[in-house]
Amino acid sequence: MFNQYDVLETIDMIEKEHLDIRTVTMGISLLPCIRESAEETARAVYDRVCKKAEKLVKTACDLSAEYGIPIVNKRVSVTPVSLITAAFPEKSALVGAVLDRAAKELGIDFLGGYSALVHKGTADYEDIFLNTVPEVLASTERLCSSVNVGSSRSGINMDAVGRMGEIIKQTARLTVKEDGKGCAKLVVFCNAVEDNPFMAGAFHGVGEADTVVNVGVSGPGVVQHALKGVPDADLTDAAEVIKRTAFKITRAGQLIAREAAKRLNARFGIVDLSLAPTPARGDSVAHILEELGLEVVGGHGTTACLAMLNDAVKKGGVMASSRVGGLSGAFIPVSEDIGMIESAAAGKIGIDKLEAMTCVCSVGLDMIAVPGDTPASTISAIIADEAAIGMINNKTTAVRLIPAPNKTVGDKVCFGGLLGEAPVMPVHTGDASKFIKRGGLIPAPIHSFKN
């Protein structure tokens, strides 16, 4: 429980250090919605989401007012839609449309789950479903999509990786007037998790309860502020400061998660500990790393600093919540972190360094704009590299790239809101098409045999 000192300290974090609950995400199973036709299924999906999440926004607003903790996003995740539409995959867009309509009607910020799980192979219905992704993302506003192409137990489905390069390019073309914004709602995973509350990769796993509430906390500004108070501490003591701070942040998330679940008649799922930045100054993971002593994020030492930060956040947070899950760590999206934006614009950090950083933190190459003429095979090769890091290291990795239409290195894309803005970054020009065309399955590593 919070004592008086904890309450006052938390209020100070909220007022001065950008502490917030980044998202309250309700996960809803759509399996009971499957009917004989696509039209009937779509109607059932719409009715179920509207009924289950009817009070989500109001409940989050009430809790924010009662406890004085800002709750930035109210979101919904659903069962991967490719499973719901398996009998009529060519009409999957009908379900996508009603999900977007439900999100708008309920005031939901984003709804995730227009997703497919193809990490070991692509079934015929999933193959057809993937064809619908670009058009659905271009024609909806709040719907998000994800595709899991690999896992540490199954290897990497390179046929799917090849497809995703093409799908990302097509999505960018269909949203050309918005700088390829459709790609900001599409994530390619390795080792996707079933209880992720963050977009665009959230979906409600089939192993989850019928309806759950997952909460994602944040607070990069709180951690940076805490480190400012120990400017001369060695890294051991700095890690302890981060752990203590993460504990306090997570306690606030646990409080909101449990109360939200109770009021929404849902199960409490997990608290995700991830430090999720925003484009606002004072809310940057990059600036935490610079507070630890780096002149600029992207320089030598960045990966080591990030590894320490990620580990300390997890160690501090895991003691503060009865259920920790999701991704939990530190996000490094380029367009959504003011420190990353500035470093990338100055040429101090590139995709190679970002890839190295993903070995030690949450998720992967996130919200990175690349030239619009980048070949689909190059995008697929980047996905393959990142999936290999996840597969070998038994961790979740992901790619969210935006091949910015009609733009090149030095230009900028602007999405607004939490999606922010980003300079277009260079990619290697070596041709990877022959590698991607080989297809097949990259076998799982030897450590996958644990039964």
JSON list of N, CA, C and O in Angstrom, two decimals, residues 162-203:
[
{"chain": "A", "resi": 162, "resn": "GLY", "atom": "N", "xyz": [9.48, -12.42, -46.56]},
{"chain": "A", "resi": 162, "resn": "GLY", "atom": "CA", "xyz": [9.47, -11.86, -47.90]},
{"chain": "A", "resi": 162, "resn": "GLY", "atom": "C", "xyz": [8.16, -11.16, -48.21]},
{"chain": "A", "resi": 162, "resn": "GLY", "atom": "O", "xyz": [8.14, -10.08, -48.82]},
{"chain": "A", "resi": 163, "resn": "ARG", "atom": "N", "xyz": [7.05, -11.76, -47.82]},
{"chain": "A", "resi": 163, "resn": "ARG", "atom": "CA", "xyz": [5.74, -11.17, -48.04]},
{"chain": "A", "resi": 163, "resn": "ARG", "atom": "C", "xyz": [5.62, -9.83, -47.31]},
{"chain": "A", "resi": 163, "resn": "ARG", "atom": "O", "xyz": [5.04, -8.87, -47.85]},
{"chain": "A", "resi": 164, "resn": "MET", "atom": "N", "xyz": [6.12, -9.77, -46.09]},
{"chain": "A", "resi": 164, "resn": "MET", "atom": "CA", "xyz": [5.94, -8.56, -45.29]},
{"chain": "A", "resi": 164, "resn": "MET", "atom": "C", "xyz": [6.66, -7.36, -45.88]},
{"chain": "A", "resi": 164, "resn": "MET", "atom": "O", "xyz": [6.19, -6.22, -45.75]},
{"chain": "A", "resi": 165, "resn": "GLY", "atom": "N", "xyz": [7.79, -7.57, -46.53]},
{"chain": "A", "resi": 165, "resn": "GLY", "atom": "CA", "xyz": [8.45, -6.46, -47.21]},
{"chain": "A", "resi": 165, "resn": "GLY", "atom": "C", "xyz": [7.54, -5.85, -48.26]},
{"chain": "A", "resi": 165, "resn": "GLY", "atom": "O", "xyz": [7.41, -4.62, -48.38]},
{"chain": "A", "resi": 166, "resn": "GLU", "atom": "N", "xyz": [6.88, -6.71, -49.03]},
{"chain": "A", "resi": 166, "resn": "GLU", "atom": "CA", "xyz": [5.96, -6.26, -50.07]},
{"chain": "A", "resi": 166, "resn": "GLU", "atom": "C", "xyz": [4.73, -5.58, -49.44]},
{"chain": "A", "resi": 166, "resn": "GLU", "atom": "O", "xyz": [4.24, -4.56, -49.94]},
{"chain": "A", "resi": 167, "resn": "ILE", "atom": "N", "xyz": [4.21, -6.15, -48.37]},
{"chain": "A", "resi": 167, "resn": "ILE", "atom": "CA", "xyz": [3.02, -5.60, -47.72]},
{"chain": "A", "resi": 167, "resn": "ILE", "atom": "C", "xyz": [3.31, -4.22, -47.14]},
{"chain": "A", "resi": 167, "resn": "ILE", "atom": "O", "xyz": [2.48, -3.29, -47.24]},
{"chain": "A", "resi": 168, "resn": "ILE", "atom": "N", "xyz": [4.47, -4.05, -46.54]},
{"chain": "A", "resi": 168, "resn": "ILE", "atom": "CA", "xyz": [4.84, -2.73, -45.99]},
{"chain": "A", "resi": 168, "resn": "ILE", "atom": "C", "xyz": [4.94, -1.70, -47.10]},
{"chain": "A", "resi": 168, "resn": "ILE", "atom": "O", "xyz": [4.45, -0.56, -46.98]},
{"chain": "A", "resi": 169, "resn": "LYS", "atom": "N", "xyz": [5.57, -2.08, -48.21]},
{"chain": "A", "resi": 169, "resn": "LYS", "atom": "CA", "xyz": [5.68, -1.15, -49.34]},
{"chain": "A", "resi": 169, "resn": "LYS", "atom": "C", "xyz": [4.29, -0.78, -49.88]},
{"chain": "A", "resi": 169, "resn": "LYS", "atom": "O", "xyz": [4.02, 0.40, -50.18]},
{"chain": "A", "resi": 170, "resn": "GLN", "atom": "N", "xyz": [3.42, -1.76, -50.00]},
{"chain": "A", "resi": 170, "resn": "GLN", "atom": "CA", "xyz": [2.09, -1.48, -50.52]},
{"chain": "A", "resi": 170, "resn": "GLN", "atom": "C", "xyz": [1.29, -0.59, -49.57]},
{"chain": "A", "resi": 170, "resn": "GLN", "atom": "O", "xyz": [0.57, 0.32, -50.01]},
{"chain": "A", "resi": 171, "resn": "THR", "atom": "N", "xyz": [1.43, -0.84, -48.27]},
{"chain": "A", "resi": 171, "resn": "THR", "atom": "CA", "xyz": [0.75, -0.02, -47.28]},
{"chain": "A", "resi": 171, "resn": "THR", "atom": "C", "xyz": [1.21, 1.43, -47.37]},
{"chain": "A", "resi": 171, "resn": "THR", "atom": "O", "xyz": [0.41, 2.36, -47.26]},
{"chain": "A", "resi": 172, "resn": "ALA", "atom": "N", "xyz": [2.52, 1.62, -47.57]},
{"chain": "A", "resi": 172, "resn": "ALA", "atom": "CA", "xyz": [3.06, 2.98, -47.71]},
{"chain": "A", "resi": 172, "resn": "ALA", "atom": "C", "xyz": [2.48, 3.66, -48.95]},
{"chain": "A", "resi": 172, "resn": "ALA", "atom": "O", "xyz": [2.09, 4.85, -48.91]},
{"chain": "A", "resi": 173, "resn": "ARG", "atom": "N", "xyz": [2.39, 2.93, -50.05]},
{"chain": "A", "resi": 173, "resn": "ARG", "atom": "CA", "xyz": [1.84, 3.52, -51.28]},
{"chain": "A", "resi": 173, "resn": "ARG", "atom": "C", "xyz": [0.38, 3.94, -51.11]},
{"chain": "A", "resi": 173, "resn": "ARG", "atom": "O", "xyz": [-0.06, 4.97, -51.63]},
{"chain": "A", "resi": 174, "resn": "LEU", "atom": "N", "xyz": [-0.38, 3.13, -50.39]},
{"chain": "A", "resi": 174, "resn": "LEU", "atom": "CA", "xyz": [-1.80, 3.42, -50.22]},
{"chain": "A", "resi": 174, "resn": "LEU", "atom": "C", "xyz": [-2.06, 4.56, -49.24]},
{"chain": "A", "resi": 174, "resn": "LEU", "atom": "O", "xyz": [-3.17, 5.09, -49.20]},
{"chain": "A", "resi": 175, "resn": "THR", "atom": "N", "xyz": [-1.04, 4.93, -48.45]},
{"chain": "A", "resi": 175, "resn": "THR", "atom": "CA", "xyz": [-1.19, 6.05, -47.52]},
{"chain": "A", "resi": 175, "resn": "THR", "atom": "C", "xyz": [-0.16, 7.14, -47.83]},
{"chain": "A", "resi": 175, "resn": "THR", "atom": "O", "xyz": [0.36, 7.79, -46.94]},
{"chain": "A", "resi": 176, "resn": "VAL", "atom": "N", "xyz": [0.09, 7.34, -49.11]},
{"chain": "A", "resi": 176, "resn": "VAL", "atom": "CA", "xyz": [1.12, 8.28, -49.55]},
{"chain": "A", "resi": 176, "resn": "VAL", "atom": "C", "xyz": [0.83, 9.70, -49.09]},
{"chain": "A", "resi": 176, "resn": "VAL", "atom": "O", "xyz": [1.76, 10.46, -48.77]},
{"chain": "A", "resi": 177, "resn": "LYS", "atom": "N", "xyz": [-0.44, 10.09, -49.01]},
{"chain": "A", "resi": 177, "resn": "LYS", "atom": "CA", "xyz": [-0.77, 11.46, -48.61]},
{"chain": "A", "resi": 177, "resn": "LYS", "atom": "C", "xyz": [-0.48, 11.72, -47.15]},
{"chain": "A", "resi": 177, "resn": "LYS", "atom": "O", "xyz": [-0.47, 12.88, -46.71]},
{"chain": "A", "resi": 178, "resn": "GLU", "atom": "N", "xyz": [-0.26, 10.66, -46.38]},
{"chain": "A", "resi": 178, "resn": "GLU", "atom": "CA", "xyz": [0.04, 10.79, -44.95]},
{"chain": "A", "resi": 178, "resn": "GLU", "atom": "C", "xyz": [1.46, 10.33, -44.63]},
{"chain": "A", "resi": 178, "resn": "GLU", "atom": "O", "xyz": [1.73, 9.88, -43.52]},
{"chain": "A", "resi": 179, "resn": "ASP", "atom": "N", "xyz": [2.36, 10.45, -45.60]},
{"chain": "A", "resi": 179, "resn": "ASP", "atom": "CA", "xyz": [3.76, 10.04, -45.41]},
{"chain": "A", "resi": 179, "resn": "ASP", "atom": "C", "xyz": [3.90, 8.55, -45.10]},
{"chain": "A", "resi": 179, "resn": "ASP", "atom": "O", "xyz": [4.85, 8.13, -44.44]},
{"chain": "A", "resi": 180, "resn": "GLY", "atom": "N", "xyz": [2.96, 7.74, -45.58]},
{"chain": "A", "resi": 180, "resn": "GLY", "atom": "CA", "xyz": [3.03, 6.30, -45.32]},
{"chain": "A", "resi": 180, "resn": "GLY", "atom": "C", "xyz": [2.58, 5.92, -43.93]},
{"chain": "A", "resi": 180, "resn": "GLY", "atom": "O", "xyz": [3.01, 4.90, -43.38]},
{"chain": "A", "resi": 181, "resn": "LYS", "atom": "N", "xyz": [1.66, 6.70, -43.37]},
{"chain": "A", "resi": 181, "resn": "LYS", "atom": "CA", "xyz": [1.25, 6.50, -41.97]},
{"chain": "A", "resi": 181, "resn": "LYS", "atom": "C", "xyz": [0.67, 5.12, -41.71]},
{"chain": "A", "resi": 181, "resn": "LYS", "atom": "O", "xyz": [0.73, 4.62, -40.57]},
{"chain": "A", "resi": 182, "resn": "GLY", "atom": "N", "xyz": [0.12, 4.47, -42.73]},
{"chain": "A", "resi": 182, "resn": "GLY", "atom": "CA", "xyz": [-0.41, 3.12, -42.51]},
{"chain": "A", "resi": 182, "resn": "GLY", "atom": "C", "xyz": [0.63, 2.18, -41.95]},
{"chain": "A", "resi": 182, "resn": "GLY", "atom": "O", "xyz": [0.31, 1.28, -41.16]},
{"chain": "A", "resi": 183, "resn": "CYS", "atom": "N", "xyz": [1.89, 2.38, -42.33]},
{"chain": "A", "resi": 183, "resn": "CYS", "atom": "CA", "xyz": [2.97, 1.52, -41.85]},
{"chain": "A", "resi": 183, "resn": "CYS", "atom": "C", "xyz": [3.24, 1.71, -40.36]},
{"chain": "A", "resi": 183, "resn": "CYS", "atom": "O", "xyz": [3.80, 0.83, -39.71]},
{"chain": "A", "resi": 184, "resn": "ALA", "atom": "N", "xyz": [2.84, 2.86, -39.81]},
{"chain": "A", "resi": 184, "resn": "ALA", "atom": "CA", "xyz": [3.00, 3.10, -38.38]},
{"chain": "A", "resi": 184, "resn": "ALA", "atom": "C", "xyz": [2.03, 2.27, -37.56]},
{"chain": "A", "resi": 184, "resn": "ALA", "atom": "O", "xyz": [2.17, 2.16, -36.34]},
{"chain": "A", "resi": 185, "resn": "LYS", "atom": "N", "xyz": [1.04, 1.66, -38.24]},
{"chain": "A", "resi": 185, "resn": "LYS", "atom": "CA", "xyz": [0.07, 0.80, -37.56]},
{"chain": "A", "resi": 185, "resn": "LYS", "atom": "C", "xyz": [0.31, -0.67, -37.85]},
{"chain": "A", "resi": 185, "resn": "LYS", "atom": "O", "xyz": [-0.57, -1.50, -37.61]},
{"chain": "A", "resi": 186, "resn": "LEU", "atom": "N", "xyz": [1.51, -1.01, -38.34]},
{"chain": "A", "resi": 186, "resn": "LEU", "atom": "CA", "xyz": [1.83, -2.38, -38.74]},
{"chain": "A", "resi": 186, "resn": "LEU", "atom": "C", "xyz": [3.17, -2.81, -38.16]},
{"chain": "A", "resi": 186, "resn": "LEU", "atom": "O", "xyz": [4.19, -2.16, -38.39]},
{"chain": "A", "resi": 187, "resn": "VAL", "atom": "N", "xyz": [3.17, -3.90, -37.40]},
{"chain": "A", "resi": 187, "resn": "VAL", "atom": "CA", "xyz": [4.37, -4.40, -36.74]},
{"chain": "A", "resi": 187, "resn": "VAL", "atom": "C", "xyz": [4.63, -5.84, -37.17]},
{"chain": "A", "resi": 187, "resn": "VAL", "atom": "O", "xyz": [3.71, -6.65, -37.25]},
{"chain": "A", "resi": 188, "resn": "VAL", "atom": "N", "xyz": [5.89, -6.15, -37.43]},
{"chain": "A", "resi": 188, "resn": "VAL", "atom": "CA", "xyz": [6.30, -7.53, -37.74]},
{"chain": "A", "resi": 188, "resn": "VAL", "atom": "C", "xyz": [7.11, -8.06, -36.57]},
{"chain": "A", "resi": 188, "resn": "VAL", "atom": "O", "xyz": [8.14, -7.49, -36.21]},
{"chain": "A", "resi": 189, "resn": "PHE", "atom": "N", "xyz": [6.65, -9.15, -35.96]},
{"chain": "A", "resi": 189, "resn": "PHE", "atom": "CA", "xyz": [7.23, -9.68, -34.72]},
{"chain": "A", "resi": 189, "resn": "PHE", "atom": "C", "xyz": [8.01, -10.97, -34.93]},
{"chain": "A", "resi": 189, "resn": "PHE", "atom": "O", "xyz": [7.75, -11.75, -35.85]},
{"chain": "A", "resi": 190, "resn": "CYS", "atom": "N", "xyz": [8.93, -11.20, -34.01]},
{"chain": "A", "resi": 190, "resn": "CYS", "atom": "CA", "xyz": [9.43, -12.53, -33.68]},
{"chain": "A", "resi": 190, "resn": "CYS", "atom": "C", "xyz": [9.18, -12.73, -32.19]},
{"chain": "A", "resi": 190, "resn": "CYS", "atom": "O", "xyz": [9.43, -11.81, -31.40]},
{"chain": "A", "resi": 191, "resn": "ASN", "atom": "N", "xyz": [8.64, -13.87, -31.81]},
{"chain": "A", "resi": 191, "resn": "ASN", "atom": "CA", "xyz": [8.29, -14.14, -30.41]},
{"chain": "A", "resi": 191, "resn": "ASN", "atom": "C", "xyz": [7.25, -13.15, -29.87]},
{"chain": "A", "resi": 191, "resn": "ASN", "atom": "O", "xyz": [7.39, -12.60, -28.78]},
{"chain": "A", "resi": 192, "resn": "ALA", "atom": "N", "xyz": [6.20, -12.90, -30.64]},
{"chain": "A", "resi": 192, "resn": "ALA", "atom": "CA", "xyz": [5.13, -12.02, -30.16]},
{"chain": "A", "resi": 192, "resn": "ALA", "atom": "C", "xyz": [4.51, -12.59, -28.89]},
{"chain": "A", "resi": 192, "resn": "ALA", "atom": "O", "xyz": [4.37, -13.80, -28.74]},
{"chain": "A", "resi": 193, "resn": "VAL", "atom": "N", "xyz": [4.15, -11.68, -27.97]},
{"chain": "A", "resi": 193, "resn": "VAL", "atom": "CA", "xyz": [3.53, -12.11, -26.71]},
{"chain": "A", "resi": 193, "resn": "VAL", "atom": "C", "xyz": [2.03, -11.88, -26.76]},
{"chain": "A", "resi": 193, "resn": "VAL", "atom": "O", "xyz": [1.53, -11.03, -27.51]},
{"chain": "A", "resi": 194, "resn": "GLU", "atom": "N", "xyz": [1.28, -12.63, -25.94]},
{"chain": "A", "resi": 194, "resn": "GLU", "atom": "CA", "xyz": [-0.18, -12.61, -25.99]},
{"chain": "A", "resi": 194, "resn": "GLU", "atom": "C", "xyz": [-0.80, -11.54, -25.11]},
{"chain": "A", "resi": 194, "resn": "GLU", "atom": "O", "xyz": [-2.02, -11.35, -25.15]},
{"chain": "A", "resi": 195, "resn": "ASP", "atom": "N", "xyz": [-0.02, -10.84, -24.31]},
{"chain": "A", "resi": 195, "resn": "ASP", "atom": "CA", "xyz": [-0.59, -9.91, -23.34]},
{"chain": "A", "resi": 195, "resn": "ASP", "atom": "C", "xyz": [0.02, -8.51, -23.44]},
{"chain": "A", "resi": 195, "resn": "ASP", "atom": "O", "xyz": [0.09, -7.77, -22.48]},
{"chain": "A", "resi": 196, "resn": "ASN", "atom": "N", "xyz": [0.47, -8.13, -24.62]},
{"chain": "A", "resi": 196, "resn": "ASN", "atom": "CA", "xyz": [1.08, -6.84, -24.85]},
{"chain": "A", "resi": 196, "resn": "ASN", "atom": "C", "xyz": [0.02, -5.74, -24.90]},
{"chain": "A", "resi": 196, "resn": "ASN", "atom": "O", "xyz": [-0.87, -5.79, -25.73]},
{"chain": "A", "resi": 197, "resn": "PRO", "atom": "N", "xyz": [0.09, -4.72, -24.02]},
{"chain": "A", "resi": 197, "resn": "PRO", "atom": "CA", "xyz": [-0.91, -3.65, -24.06]},
{"chain": "A", "resi": 197, "resn": "PRO", "atom": "C", "xyz": [-0.58, -2.52, -25.02]},
{"chain": "A", "resi": 197, "resn": "PRO", "atom": "O", "xyz": [-1.38, -1.62, -25.21]},
{"chain": "A", "resi": 198, "resn": "PHE", "atom": "N", "xyz": [0.63, -2.56, -25.60]},
{"chain": "A", "resi": 198, "resn": "PHE", "atom": "CA", "xyz": [1.09, -1.44, -26.43]},
{"chain": "A", "resi": 198, "resn": "PHE", "atom": "C", "xyz": [0.79, -1.65, -27.91]},
{"chain": "A", "resi": 198, "resn": "PHE", "atom": "O", "xyz": [0.90, -2.75, -28.44]},
{"chain": "A", "resi": 199, "resn": "MET", "atom": "N", "xyz": [0.46, -0.58, -28.58]},
{"chain": "A", "resi": 199, "resn": "MET", "atom": "CA", "xyz": [0.22, -0.61, -30.01]},
{"chain": "A", "resi": 199, "resn": "MET", "atom": "C", "xyz": [1.50, -0.23, -30.76]},
{"chain": "A", "resi": 199, "resn": "MET", "atom": "O", "xyz": [2.35, 0.45, -30.20]},
{"chain": "A", "resi": 200, "resn": "ALA", "atom": "N", "xyz": [1.64, -0.72, -31.96]},
{"chain": "A", "resi": 200, "resn": "ALA", "atom": "CA", "xyz": [0.60, -1.31, -32.78]},
{"chain": "A", "resi": 200, "resn": "ALA", "atom": "C", "xyz": [0.56, -2.84, -32.68]},
{"chain": "A", "resi": 200, "resn": "ALA", "atom": "O", "xyz": [-0.17, -3.49, -33.42]},
{"chain": "A", "resi": 201, "resn": "GLY", "atom": "N", "xyz": [1.31, -3.43, -31.77]},
{"chain": "A", "resi": 201, "resn": "GLY", "atom": "CA", "xyz": [1.48, -4.87, -31.77]},
{"chain": "A", "resi": 201, "resn": "GLY", "atom": "C", "xyz": [0.57, -5.65, -30.84]},
{"chain": "A", "resi": 201, "resn": "GLY", "atom": "O", "xyz": [0.70, -6.86, -30.73]},
{"chain": "A", "resi": 202, "resn": "ALA", "atom": "N", "xyz": [-0.37, -5.00, -30.19]},
{"chain": "A", "resi": 202, "resn": "ALA", "atom": "CA", "xyz": [-1.21, -5.70, -29.22]},
{"chain": "A", "resi": 202, "resn": "ALA", "atom": "C", "xyz": [-2.22, -6.61, -29.91]},
{"chain": "A", "resi": 202, "resn": "ALA", "atom": "O", "xyz": [-2.82, -6.25, -30.91]},
{"chain": "A", "resi": 203, "resn": "PHE", "atom": "N", "xyz": [-2.37, -7.83, -29.38]},
{"chain": "A", "resi": 203, "resn": "PHE", "atom": "CA", "xyz": [-3.48, -8.70, -29.73]},
{"chain": "A", "resi": 203, "resn": "PHE", "atom": "C", "xyz": [-3.81, -9.54, -28.49]},
{"chain": "A", "resi": 203, "resn": "PHE", "atom": "O", "xyz": [-2.99, -9.66, -27.58]}
]
